[in-house]
Amino acid sequence: MSRDDLENLLRNHLGAELDAQRGRAARQFESRVIEPMRVSLATRNRRLRSLRTWCAVVSAMAACVALGFAVPRLLTQPKLEIAAVTPTAEISVPKTLAPLDGEKPVLEGLRYTSSQRTIDAGPALLSDGVPARRIIRQRVDQLRWRDPATGGRFEIIEPFENDLFVQVHQQ
């Protein structure tokens, strides 16, 4: 037997043995490595879906609890009503004040405005348990003038607020 014959014989024998194995390695790799990864991905997706569902349920429950606390507070707050509003009172002062000791006028265009309103804030209990009404008086005083020396305009706004409690006489 020559060397070439031996080589052909070995090639045919090994080819016949290995041809049966051809493609088998890829199938084995897929079944042992890739397939478990697919299963673990499906399991992980299932777990994530379950986690999302629980998060949604817990969030909905938290929203219900928040609404349970907020809605009664909104419904029971007393509504403020305006009992009486006085119109704005304006006092006009001459354009310039009389100068002091022959000097230039101190203020020009002095203007005073006062606005006020009274609000009935609803029923209240005094410290000794006596029923009363809470009345809120609000006032805003506004003073405007112009300085002739600098030409600047000035304005002072002062807000005031008083709370009054008027005893309610029961009949």
Short mmCIF file of C-alpha atoms in Angstrom, two decimals:
data_model
loop_
_atom_site.label_atom_id
_atom_site.label_comp_id
_atom_site.label_asym_id
_atom_site.label_seq_id
_atom_site.Cartn_x
_atom_site.Cartn_y
_atom_site.Cartn_z
CA MET A 1 0.00 0.00 0.00
CA SER A 2 1.38 3.25 -1.03
CA ARG A 3 1.40 6.41 0.91
CA ASP A 4 -1.32 7.97 -1.26
CA ASP A 5 -3.58 4.96 -0.79
CA LEU A 6 -3.14 5.13 2.96
CA GLU A 7 -3.90 8.82 2.96
CA ASN A 8 -7.11 8.29 0.96
CA LEU A 9 -8.17 5.46 3.21
CA LEU A 10 -7.67 7.55 6.35
CA ARG A 11 -9.40 10.57 4.80
CA ASN A 12 -12.45 8.48 3.86
CA HIS A 13 -12.61 6.78 7.26
CA LEU A 14 -12.22 10.02 9.24
CA GLY A 15 -14.60 11.82 6.89
CA ALA A 16 -17.27 9.17 7.45
CA GLU A 17 -16.80 9.39 11.22
CA LEU A 18 -16.73 13.17 11.39
CA ASP A 19 -19.48 13.87 8.84
CA ALA A 20 -21.97 12.47 11.31
CA GLN A 21 -20.68 14.97 13.84
CA ARG A 22 -20.85 17.93 11.49
CA GLY A 23 -23.26 20.60 12.83
CA ARG A 24 -23.69 18.67 16.04
CA ALA A 25 -21.39 21.02 17.96
CA ALA A 26 -23.54 24.03 17.09
CA ARG A 27 -26.70 22.19 18.17
CA GLN A 28 -25.07 21.09 21.44
CA PHE A 29 -23.87 24.65 22.14
CA GLU A 30 -27.34 26.00 21.52
CA SER A 31 -29.01 23.40 23.72
CA ARG A 32 -26.57 23.77 26.62
CA VAL A 33 -25.78 27.50 26.64
CA ILE A 34 -28.27 29.56 24.62
CA GLU A 35 -31.44 27.69 25.58
CA PRO A 36 -30.95 28.15 29.39
CA MET A 37 -30.32 31.84 28.73
CA ARG A 38 -33.65 32.06 26.90
CA VAL A 39 -35.38 30.36 29.81
CA SER A 40 -33.70 32.67 32.34
CA LEU A 41 -34.70 35.70 30.24
CA ALA A 42 -38.30 34.52 30.20
CA THR A 43 -38.19 33.95 33.96
CA ARG A 44 -36.64 37.38 34.50
CA ASN A 45 -39.28 39.01 32.29
CA ARG A 46 -41.97 37.21 34.26
CA ARG A 47 -40.43 38.47 37.52
CA LEU A 48 -40.23 42.03 36.16
CA ARG A 49 -43.87 41.84 35.07
CA SER A 50 -44.81 40.65 38.54
CA LEU A 51 -42.79 43.45 40.14
CA ARG A 52 -44.44 46.05 37.88
CA THR A 53 -47.86 44.72 38.81
CA TRP A 54 -47.11 44.94 42.53
CA CYS A 55 -45.72 48.48 42.12
CA ALA A 56 -48.89 49.54 40.33
CA VAL A 57 -51.08 47.99 43.04
CA VAL A 58 -49.11 49.64 45.87
CA SER A 59 -49.15 53.01 44.05
CA ALA A 60 -52.91 52.81 43.58
CA MET A 61 -53.38 51.99 47.26
CA ALA A 62 -51.17 54.93 48.28
CA ALA A 63 -53.19 57.25 46.02
CA CYS A 64 -56.42 56.02 47.63
CA VAL A 65 -55.04 56.68 51.11
CA ALA A 66 -53.91 60.18 50.08
CA LEU A 67 -57.36 60.91 48.65
CA GLY A 68 -58.94 59.57 51.83
CA PHE A 69 -57.05 62.18 53.84
CA ALA A 70 -57.28 65.09 51.38
CA VAL A 71 -60.93 64.99 50.31
CA PRO A 72 -62.49 65.34 53.79
CA ARG A 73 -60.17 68.24 54.58
CA LEU A 74 -61.15 70.01 51.37
CA LEU A 75 -64.85 69.45 51.99
CA THR A 76 -64.82 70.62 55.61
CA GLN A 77 -62.81 73.83 55.26
CA PRO A 78 -64.93 76.90 55.93
CA LYS A 79 -65.49 79.09 52.94
CA LEU A 80 -64.64 82.73 53.44
CA GLU A 81 -67.34 85.14 52.43
CA ILE A 82 -67.03 88.86 52.01
CA ALA A 83 -69.44 90.47 54.44
CA ALA A 84 -68.89 94.08 53.50
CA VAL A 85 -66.46 95.90 51.26
CA THR A 86 -66.02 99.61 51.50
CA PRO A 87 -65.10 101.42 48.31
CA THR A 88 -61.66 102.85 47.93
CA ALA A 89 -61.40 106.26 49.49
CA GLU A 90 -59.05 108.71 47.85
CA ILE A 91 -57.97 111.95 49.39
CA SER A 92 -56.60 114.44 46.92
CA VAL A 93 -54.00 116.85 48.18
CA PRO A 94 -52.91 119.92 46.26
CA LYS A 95 -50.12 119.36 43.74
CA THR A 96 -47.53 120.90 46.02
CA LEU A 97 -47.42 121.48 49.71
CA ALA A 98 -46.77 124.94 51.02
CA PRO A 99 -43.02 125.48 51.39
CA LEU A 100 -41.60 125.65 54.89
CA ASP A 101 -39.65 128.82 55.72
CA GLY A 102 -39.48 129.91 52.10
CA GLU A 103 -37.80 126.67 50.92
CA LYS A 104 -38.73 124.63 47.88
CA PRO A 105 -41.81 122.44 48.24
CA VAL A 106 -41.04 119.20 50.06
CA LEU A 107 -43.53 116.87 48.31
CA GLU A 108 -45.37 117.11 45.03
CA GLY A 109 -48.45 115.20 43.97
CA LEU A 110 -49.13 113.65 47.36
CA ARG A 111 -51.89 111.06 47.11
CA TYR A 112 -53.34 108.87 49.88
CA THR A 113 -55.54 105.85 49.14
CA SER A 114 -57.13 103.53 51.67
CA SER A 115 -59.01 100.32 50.84
CA GLN A 116 -60.64 98.03 53.35
CA ARG A 117 -62.86 94.98 53.50
CA THR A 118 -64.47 92.86 56.17
CA ILE A 119 -64.63 89.08 55.84
CA ASP A 120 -66.85 86.73 57.82
CA ALA A 121 -64.54 83.75 58.46
CA GLY A 122 -67.28 81.63 59.97
CA PRO A 123 -68.02 80.17 63.39
CA ALA A 124 -65.34 79.71 66.05
CA LEU A 125 -65.13 78.60 69.66
CA LEU A 126 -63.44 80.82 72.23
CA SER A 127 -61.10 79.31 74.82
CA ASP A 128 -63.90 78.86 77.37
CA GLY A 129 -66.13 77.11 74.82
CA VAL A 130 -68.32 80.15 74.06
CA PRO A 131 -69.55 80.19 70.43
CA ALA A 132 -68.45 83.19 68.38
CA ARG A 133 -68.06 84.44 64.82
CA ARG A 134 -64.62 85.26 63.48
CA ILE A 135 -64.49 88.55 61.58
CA ILE A 136 -61.39 89.57 59.64
CA ARG A 137 -60.81 93.23 58.84
CA GLN A 138 -58.27 93.96 56.15
CA ARG A 139 -57.03 97.41 55.17
CA VAL A 140 -54.37 98.65 52.76
CA ASP A 141 -53.07 102.22 53.02
CA GLN A 142 -51.18 103.59 50.05
CA LEU A 143 -49.25 106.87 49.97
CA ARG A 144 -47.68 108.20 46.73
CA TRP A 145 -45.66 111.31 46.09
CA ARG A 146 -42.97 112.80 43.87
CA ASP A 147 -39.77 114.37 45.14
CA PRO A 148 -39.18 117.65 43.26
CA ALA A 149 -35.45 117.63 44.02
CA THR A 150 -34.68 114.26 42.42
CA GLY A 151 -37.80 113.81 40.29
CA GLY A 152 -38.22 110.33 41.78
CA ARG A 153 -41.61 108.81 42.51
CA PHE A 154 -42.16 107.14 45.86
CA GLU A 155 -44.86 104.86 47.17
CA ILE A 156 -45.56 103.34 50.58
CA ILE A 157 -48.04 100.49 50.90
CA GLU A 158 -49.04 99.33 54.39
CA PRO A 159 -51.32 96.32 54.86
CA PHE A 160 -53.22 95.82 58.13
CA GLU A 161 -55.27 92.85 59.30
CA ASN A 162 -57.31 92.48 62.49
CA ASP A 163 -59.10 89.37 63.73
CA LEU A 164 -62.21 90.04 65.78
CA PHE A 165 -64.31 87.49 67.61
CA VAL A 166 -67.93 88.46 68.16
CA GLN A 167 -69.83 86.39 70.71
CA VAL A 168 -72.94 84.71 69.36
CA HIS A 169 -75.92 84.95 71.70
CA GLN A 170 -78.02 81.83 71.65
CA GLN A 171 -81.77 82.32 71.89
#
